[in-house]
Amino acid sequence: MVRTFVALELSEAVRGQLKEAQDVLKTSSSRLTFVDPSLIHITVKFLGEVDEKMLQRIKDALKAIPYQPFPVSAGTVTVNNPRRPHTVWCAIDDNGNGERLLSLVEDALSPFGFPRESRRFTPHASVARVKYADPTLVVVLDQLNGRSYGDCTVSGLNLKKSTLTPRGPVYEDLLEVKW
C-alpha cells in the first residue's frame, strides 16, 4: 500500500517567501511543527493508502485530465480554525481553478472507488501544524496580516507518495503531469 495525494506545486520564490512567514511564526510560544519549505504545496485530493497494483490506472486517469496553466496568489497566513487551530496555512487565490480541477480529478478517480469530497475546496498551502496553541499565536498572526507571499503559475499536477517519518513526511513524485 502506498499513501498518496494529488498536489499542485508552488514556485520556489513563493515557497521562499512562506519560509519568511515561518520565521515570524517561530517567535510564537505555541508549539508548532513546520512544513519544510521545499515541500509546501496545494493538496487537491488526498487519496490515502492505495494498492500499488492500482497506481498505473490512477496515473493514466490523471494524465488524461485536460487543463490549462493558471495563476495563483499566495495571500494571508492564518489558521484553519481560530478557536481550535490545527493548521497554519497560507490562503491561495486561484480564481476557482483548484475547485474546477478537483471536480475533474474526482470524475477521473471515482470509478476506482475514491469518494468525492463533501466539503468545499479551500485552496491553501500548509506551513505548520499546531501541536499546542497559546495566545501568542494570534499576536504573531496579526503581525503577518495583510502580507502576501507572491504569485506563480501552476502548470501541472503531481501524484505524490507520502511516507511518514518521525522527522516529518517524505514526499516522492510518482507522476508529474504538465499542461
PDB file of C-alpha atoms in Angstrom:
ATOM      1  CA  MET A   1       0.000   0.000   0.000  1.00  0.00           C
ATOM      2  CA  VAL A   2       1.176   3.487  -0.856  1.00  0.00           C
ATOM      3  CA  ARG A   3      -0.030   6.681   0.886  1.00  0.00           C
ATOM      4  CA  THR A   4      -0.776   9.137  -1.935  1.00  0.00           C
ATOM      5  CA  PHE A   5      -2.267  12.512  -2.780  1.00  0.00           C
ATOM      6  CA  VAL A   6      -2.713  14.820  -5.777  1.00  0.00           C
ATOM      7  CA  ALA A   7      -0.916  18.149  -5.427  1.00  0.00           C
ATOM      8  CA  LEU A   8      -0.139  21.412  -7.185  1.00  0.00           C
ATOM      9  CA  GLU A   9       3.366  22.801  -6.880  1.00  0.00           C
ATOM     10  CA  LEU A  10       4.164  26.386  -5.912  1.00  0.00           C
ATOM     11  CA  SER A  11       7.193  28.223  -7.250  1.00  0.00           C
ATOM     12  CA  GLU A  12      10.448  28.276  -5.345  1.00  0.00           C
ATOM     13  CA  ALA A  13      10.020  32.052  -4.915  1.00  0.00           C
ATOM     14  CA  VAL A  14       6.600  31.653  -3.238  1.00  0.00           C
ATOM     15  CA  ARG A  15       7.896  28.855  -1.002  1.00  0.00           C
ATOM     16  CA  GLY A  16      10.851  31.082  -0.058  1.00  0.00           C
ATOM     17  CA  GLN A  17       8.517  33.898   0.962  1.00  0.00           C
ATOM     18  CA  LEU A  18       6.435  31.452   3.007  1.00  0.00           C
ATOM     19  CA  LYS A  19       9.627  30.463   4.828  1.00  0.00           C
ATOM     20  CA  GLU A  20       9.869  34.110   5.908  1.00  0.00           C
ATOM     21  CA  ALA A  21       6.356  33.782   7.384  1.00  0.00           C
ATOM     22  CA  GLN A  22       7.507  30.621   9.176  1.00  0.00           C
ATOM     23  CA  ASP A  23      10.406  32.571  10.685  1.00  0.00           C
ATOM     24  CA  VAL A  24       7.922  35.072  12.141  1.00  0.00           C
ATOM     25  CA  LEU A  25       5.692  32.225  13.384  1.00  0.00           C
ATOM     26  CA  LYS A  26       8.678  30.786  15.256  1.00  0.00           C
ATOM     27  CA  THR A  27       8.511  33.792  17.604  1.00  0.00           C
ATOM     28  CA  SER A  28       5.208  32.439  18.997  1.00  0.00           C
ATOM     29  CA  SER A  29       5.289  30.397  22.193  1.00  0.00           C
ATOM     30  CA  SER A  30       2.865  27.943  20.602  1.00  0.00           C
ATOM     31  CA  ARG A  31       4.216  24.506  19.803  1.00  0.00           C
ATOM     32  CA  LEU A  32       4.307  24.320  16.020  1.00  0.00           C
ATOM     33  CA  THR A  33       5.725  21.734  13.646  1.00  0.00           C
ATOM     34  CA  PHE A  34       6.841  23.462  10.473  1.00  0.00           C
ATOM     35  CA  VAL A  35       6.493  22.123   6.953  1.00  0.00           C
ATOM     36  CA  ASP A  36       9.845  22.016   5.191  1.00  0.00           C
ATOM     37  CA  PRO A  37       9.613  24.989   2.783  1.00  0.00           C
ATOM     38  CA  SER A  38      10.699  22.797  -0.144  1.00  0.00           C
ATOM     39  CA  LEU A  39       7.629  20.590   0.494  1.00  0.00           C
ATOM     40  CA  ILE A  40       4.972  23.344   0.665  1.00  0.00           C
ATOM     41  CA  HIS A  41       2.258  22.634  -1.911  1.00  0.00           C
ATOM     42  CA  ILE A  42      -1.500  22.791  -2.506  1.00  0.00           C
ATOM     43  CA  THR A  43      -3.251  19.477  -1.901  1.00  0.00           C
ATOM     44  CA  VAL A  44      -6.027  18.890  -4.415  1.00  0.00           C
ATOM     45  CA  LYS A  45      -7.123  15.463  -3.185  1.00  0.00           C
ATOM     46  CA  PHE A  46      -5.778  13.104  -0.542  1.00  0.00           C
ATOM     47  CA  LEU A  47      -6.168   9.525  -1.771  1.00  0.00           C
ATOM     48  CA  GLY A  48      -4.860   7.743   1.313  1.00  0.00           C
ATOM     49  CA  GLU A  49      -3.473   4.206   1.209  1.00  0.00           C
ATOM     50  CA  VAL A  50      -3.623   2.888  -2.352  1.00  0.00           C
ATOM     51  CA  ASP A  51      -2.857  -0.618  -3.568  1.00  0.00           C
ATOM     52  CA  GLU A  52       0.316  -0.473  -5.670  1.00  0.00           C
ATOM     53  CA  LYS A  53      -1.458  -2.502  -8.378  1.00  0.00           C
ATOM     54  CA  MET A  54      -3.880   0.397  -8.858  1.00  0.00           C
ATOM     55  CA  LEU A  55      -1.215   3.098  -9.237  1.00  0.00           C
ATOM     56  CA  GLN A  56      -0.798   2.793 -13.002  1.00  0.00           C
ATOM     57  CA  ARG A  57      -4.546   3.150 -13.586  1.00  0.00           C
ATOM     58  CA  ILE A  58      -4.601   6.224 -11.338  1.00  0.00           C
ATOM     59  CA  LYS A  59      -1.637   7.711 -13.228  1.00  0.00           C
ATOM     60  CA  ASP A  60      -3.328   7.064 -16.578  1.00  0.00           C
ATOM     61  CA  ALA A  61      -6.544   8.697 -15.361  1.00  0.00           C
ATOM     62  CA  LEU A  62      -4.690  11.776 -14.094  1.00  0.00           C
ATOM     63  CA  LYS A  63      -2.702  12.106 -17.336  1.00  0.00           C
ATOM     64  CA  ALA A  64      -5.969  12.210 -19.295  1.00  0.00           C
ATOM     65  CA  ILE A  65      -7.361  15.252 -17.424  1.00  0.00           C
ATOM     66  CA  PRO A  66      -7.405  18.243 -19.772  1.00  0.00           C
ATOM     67  CA  TYR A  67      -6.445  21.518 -18.095  1.00  0.00           C
ATOM     68  CA  GLN A  68      -4.553  24.740 -18.717  1.00  0.00           C
ATOM     69  CA  PRO A  69      -1.907  26.504 -16.620  1.00  0.00           C
ATOM     70  CA  PHE A  70      -3.394  29.085 -14.259  1.00  0.00           C
ATOM     71  CA  PRO A  71      -2.128  31.856 -11.971  1.00  0.00           C
ATOM     72  CA  VAL A  72      -2.255  31.656  -8.176  1.00  0.00           C
ATOM     73  CA  SER A  73      -1.554  34.235  -5.489  1.00  0.00           C
ATOM     74  CA  ALA A  74      -0.328  33.328  -2.030  1.00  0.00           C
ATOM     75  CA  GLY A  75      -2.208  35.600   0.372  1.00  0.00           C
ATOM     76  CA  THR A  76      -2.937  35.675   4.075  1.00  0.00           C
ATOM     77  CA  VAL A  77      -1.246  33.318   6.523  1.00  0.00           C
ATOM     78  CA  THR A  78      -3.869  32.234   9.043  1.00  0.00           C
ATOM     79  CA  VAL A  79      -5.194  29.175  10.878  1.00  0.00           C
ATOM     80  CA  ASN A  80      -7.815  26.682   9.780  1.00  0.00           C
ATOM     81  CA  ASN A  81      -9.940  27.317  12.890  1.00  0.00           C
ATOM     82  CA  PRO A  82      -9.258  30.325  15.159  1.00  0.00           C
ATOM     83  CA  ARG A  83     -10.873  28.666  18.204  1.00  0.00           C
ATOM     84  CA  ARG A  84      -9.115  25.309  17.867  1.00  0.00           C
ATOM     85  CA  PRO A  85      -6.284  25.690  15.355  1.00  0.00           C
ATOM     86  CA  HIS A  86      -4.712  22.557  13.933  1.00  0.00           C
ATOM     87  CA  THR A  87      -3.002  24.012  10.881  1.00  0.00           C
ATOM     88  CA  VAL A  88      -1.346  27.312   9.970  1.00  0.00           C
ATOM     89  CA  TRP A  89      -1.825  27.849   6.269  1.00  0.00           C
ATOM     90  CA  CYS A  90      -1.479  30.371   3.503  1.00  0.00           C
ATOM     91  CA  ALA A  91      -4.716  31.128   1.685  1.00  0.00           C
ATOM     92  CA  ILE A  92      -4.352  30.718  -2.082  1.00  0.00           C
ATOM     93  CA  ASP A  93      -6.357  32.744  -4.589  1.00  0.00           C
ATOM     94  CA  ASP A  94      -6.741  30.665  -7.746  1.00  0.00           C
ATOM     95  CA  ASN A  95      -9.925  32.171  -9.276  1.00  0.00           C
ATOM     96  CA  GLY A  96     -11.767  28.891  -8.710  1.00  0.00           C
ATOM     97  CA  ASN A  97      -9.358  26.835 -10.812  1.00  0.00           C
ATOM     98  CA  GLY A  98      -8.500  24.481  -7.953  1.00  0.00           C
ATOM     99  CA  GLU A  99     -12.147  23.656  -7.369  1.00  0.00           C
ATOM    100  CA  ARG A 100     -12.741  23.037 -11.086  1.00  0.00           C
ATOM    101  CA  LEU A 101      -9.615  20.863 -11.232  1.00  0.00           C
ATOM    102  CA  LEU A 102     -10.718  18.910  -8.146  1.00  0.00           C
ATOM    103  CA  SER A 103     -14.006  18.170  -9.885  1.00  0.00           C
ATOM    104  CA  LEU A 104     -12.132  16.752 -12.886  1.00  0.00           C
ATOM    105  CA  VAL A 105      -9.806  14.748 -10.621  1.00  0.00           C
ATOM    106  CA  GLU A 106     -12.801  13.301  -8.798  1.00  0.00           C
ATOM    107  CA  ASP A 107     -14.519  12.454 -12.103  1.00  0.00           C
ATOM    108  CA  ALA A 108     -11.340  10.652 -13.192  1.00  0.00           C
ATOM    109  CA  LEU A 109     -10.788   8.768  -9.925  1.00  0.00           C
ATOM    110  CA  SER A 110     -14.315   7.980  -8.704  1.00  0.00           C
ATOM    111  CA  PRO A 111     -14.506   4.857 -10.928  1.00  0.00           C
ATOM    112  CA  PHE A 112     -11.681   3.444  -8.770  1.00  0.00           C
ATOM    113  CA  GLY A 113     -13.751   3.823  -5.603  1.00  0.00           C
ATOM    114  CA  PHE A 114     -12.370   7.139  -4.309  1.00  0.00           C
ATOM    115  CA  PRO A 115     -15.211   9.021  -2.622  1.00  0.00           C
ATOM    116  CA  ARG A 116     -15.985  12.573  -3.682  1.00  0.00           C
ATOM    117  CA  GLU A 117     -15.107  15.330  -1.251  1.00  0.00           C
ATOM    118  CA  SER A 118     -18.162  16.603   0.616  1.00  0.00           C
ATOM    119  CA  ARG A 119     -16.546  19.858   1.768  1.00  0.00           C
ATOM    120  CA  ARG A 120     -15.981  22.861  -0.455  1.00  0.00           C
ATOM    121  CA  PHE A 121     -12.427  23.087  -1.768  1.00  0.00           C
ATOM    122  CA  THR A 122     -10.384  25.754   0.031  1.00  0.00           C
ATOM    123  CA  PRO A 123      -7.088  26.264  -1.783  1.00  0.00           C
ATOM    124  CA  HIS A 124      -4.289  26.640   0.740  1.00  0.00           C
ATOM    125  CA  ALA A 125      -0.700  25.715   1.436  1.00  0.00           C
ATOM    126  CA  SER A 126       0.039  24.356   4.925  1.00  0.00           C
ATOM    127  CA  VAL A 127       3.058  25.991   6.555  1.00  0.00           C
ATOM    128  CA  ALA A 128       2.834  24.490  10.075  1.00  0.00           C
ATOM    129  CA  ARG A 129       0.874  22.058  12.231  1.00  0.00           C
ATOM    130  CA  VAL A 130      -0.305  23.307  15.611  1.00  0.00           C
ATOM    131  CA  LYS A 131       0.589  20.940  18.457  1.00  0.00           C
ATOM    132  CA  TYR A 132      -0.339  23.438  21.177  1.00  0.00           C
ATOM    133  CA  ALA A 133      -1.720  26.947  20.628  1.00  0.00           C
ATOM    134  CA  ASP A 134      -1.289  29.760  23.118  1.00  0.00           C
ATOM    135  CA  PRO A 135      -2.331  33.447  22.847  1.00  0.00           C
ATOM    136  CA  THR A 136       0.980  34.451  21.242  1.00  0.00           C
ATOM    137  CA  LEU A 137      -0.085  32.665  18.052  1.00  0.00           C
ATOM    138  CA  VAL A 138      -2.827  35.247  17.466  1.00  0.00           C
ATOM    139  CA  VAL A 139      -0.359  38.075  18.117  1.00  0.00           C
ATOM    140  CA  VAL A 140       2.126  36.649  15.618  1.00  0.00           C
ATOM    141  CA  LEU A 141      -0.587  36.033  13.009  1.00  0.00           C
ATOM    142  CA  ASP A 142      -1.602  39.692  13.394  1.00  0.00           C
ATOM    143  CA  GLN A 143       1.985  40.654  12.511  1.00  0.00           C
ATOM    144  CA  LEU A 144       1.592  38.694   9.256  1.00  0.00           C
ATOM    145  CA  ASN A 145      -1.855  40.127   8.478  1.00  0.00           C
ATOM    146  CA  GLY A 146      -2.039  41.968   5.170  1.00  0.00           C
ATOM    147  CA  ARG A 147       1.131  40.454   3.724  1.00  0.00           C
ATOM    148  CA  SER A 148       1.144  38.464   0.539  1.00  0.00           C
ATOM    149  CA  TYR A 149       3.679  35.850  -0.463  1.00  0.00           C
ATOM    150  CA  GLY A 150       3.860  36.129  -4.206  1.00  0.00           C
ATOM    151  CA  ASP A 151       2.304  34.881  -7.389  1.00  0.00           C
ATOM    152  CA  CYS A 152       3.134  31.999  -9.658  1.00  0.00           C
ATOM    153  CA  THR A 153       1.636  29.863 -12.398  1.00  0.00           C
ATOM    154  CA  VAL A 154       0.501  26.315 -11.728  1.00  0.00           C
ATOM    155  CA  SER A 155       1.356  24.390 -14.877  1.00  0.00           C
ATOM    156  CA  GLY A 156       0.517  20.831 -13.921  1.00  0.00           C
ATOM    157  CA  LEU A 157      -0.337  18.397 -11.174  1.00  0.00           C
ATOM    158  CA  ASN A 158       1.597  15.761  -9.292  1.00  0.00           C
ATOM    159  CA  LEU A 159       0.699  12.411  -7.811  1.00  0.00           C
ATOM    160  CA  LYS A 160       2.797  12.172  -4.671  1.00  0.00           C
ATOM    161  CA  LYS A 161       3.749   9.349  -2.375  1.00  0.00           C
ATOM    162  CA  SER A 162       3.880  10.369   1.287  1.00  0.00           C
ATOM    163  CA  THR A 163       5.991   8.401   3.733  1.00  0.00           C
ATOM    164  CA  LEU A 164       5.516   9.441   7.348  1.00  0.00           C
ATOM    165  CA  THR A 165       8.679   9.518   9.454  1.00  0.00           C
ATOM    166  CA  PRO A 166       9.464  10.800  12.976  1.00  0.00           C
ATOM    167  CA  ARG A 167      11.141  13.814  11.337  1.00  0.00           C
ATOM    168  CA  GLY A 168       8.108  14.609   9.186  1.00  0.00           C
ATOM    169  CA  PRO A 169       6.752  13.405   5.866  1.00  0.00           C
ATOM    170  CA  VAL A 170       8.947  12.476   2.925  1.00  0.00           C
ATOM    171  CA  TYR A 171       7.336  13.106  -0.468  1.00  0.00           C
ATOM    172  CA  GLU A 172       8.184  11.387  -3.728  1.00  0.00           C
ATOM    173  CA  ASP A 173       6.697  12.305  -7.086  1.00  0.00           C
ATOM    174  CA  LEU A 174       5.075   9.246  -8.653  1.00  0.00           C
ATOM    175  CA  LEU A 175       3.730  11.252 -11.590  1.00  0.00           C
ATOM    176  CA  GLU A 176       4.127  14.780 -12.918  1.00  0.00           C
ATOM    177  CA  VAL A 177       1.549  15.959 -15.435  1.00  0.00           C
ATOM    178  CA  LYS A 178       2.393  19.142 -17.379  1.00  0.00           C
ATOM    179  CA  TRP A 179      -0.307  21.099 -19.181  1.00  0.00           C
TER     180      TRP A 179
END
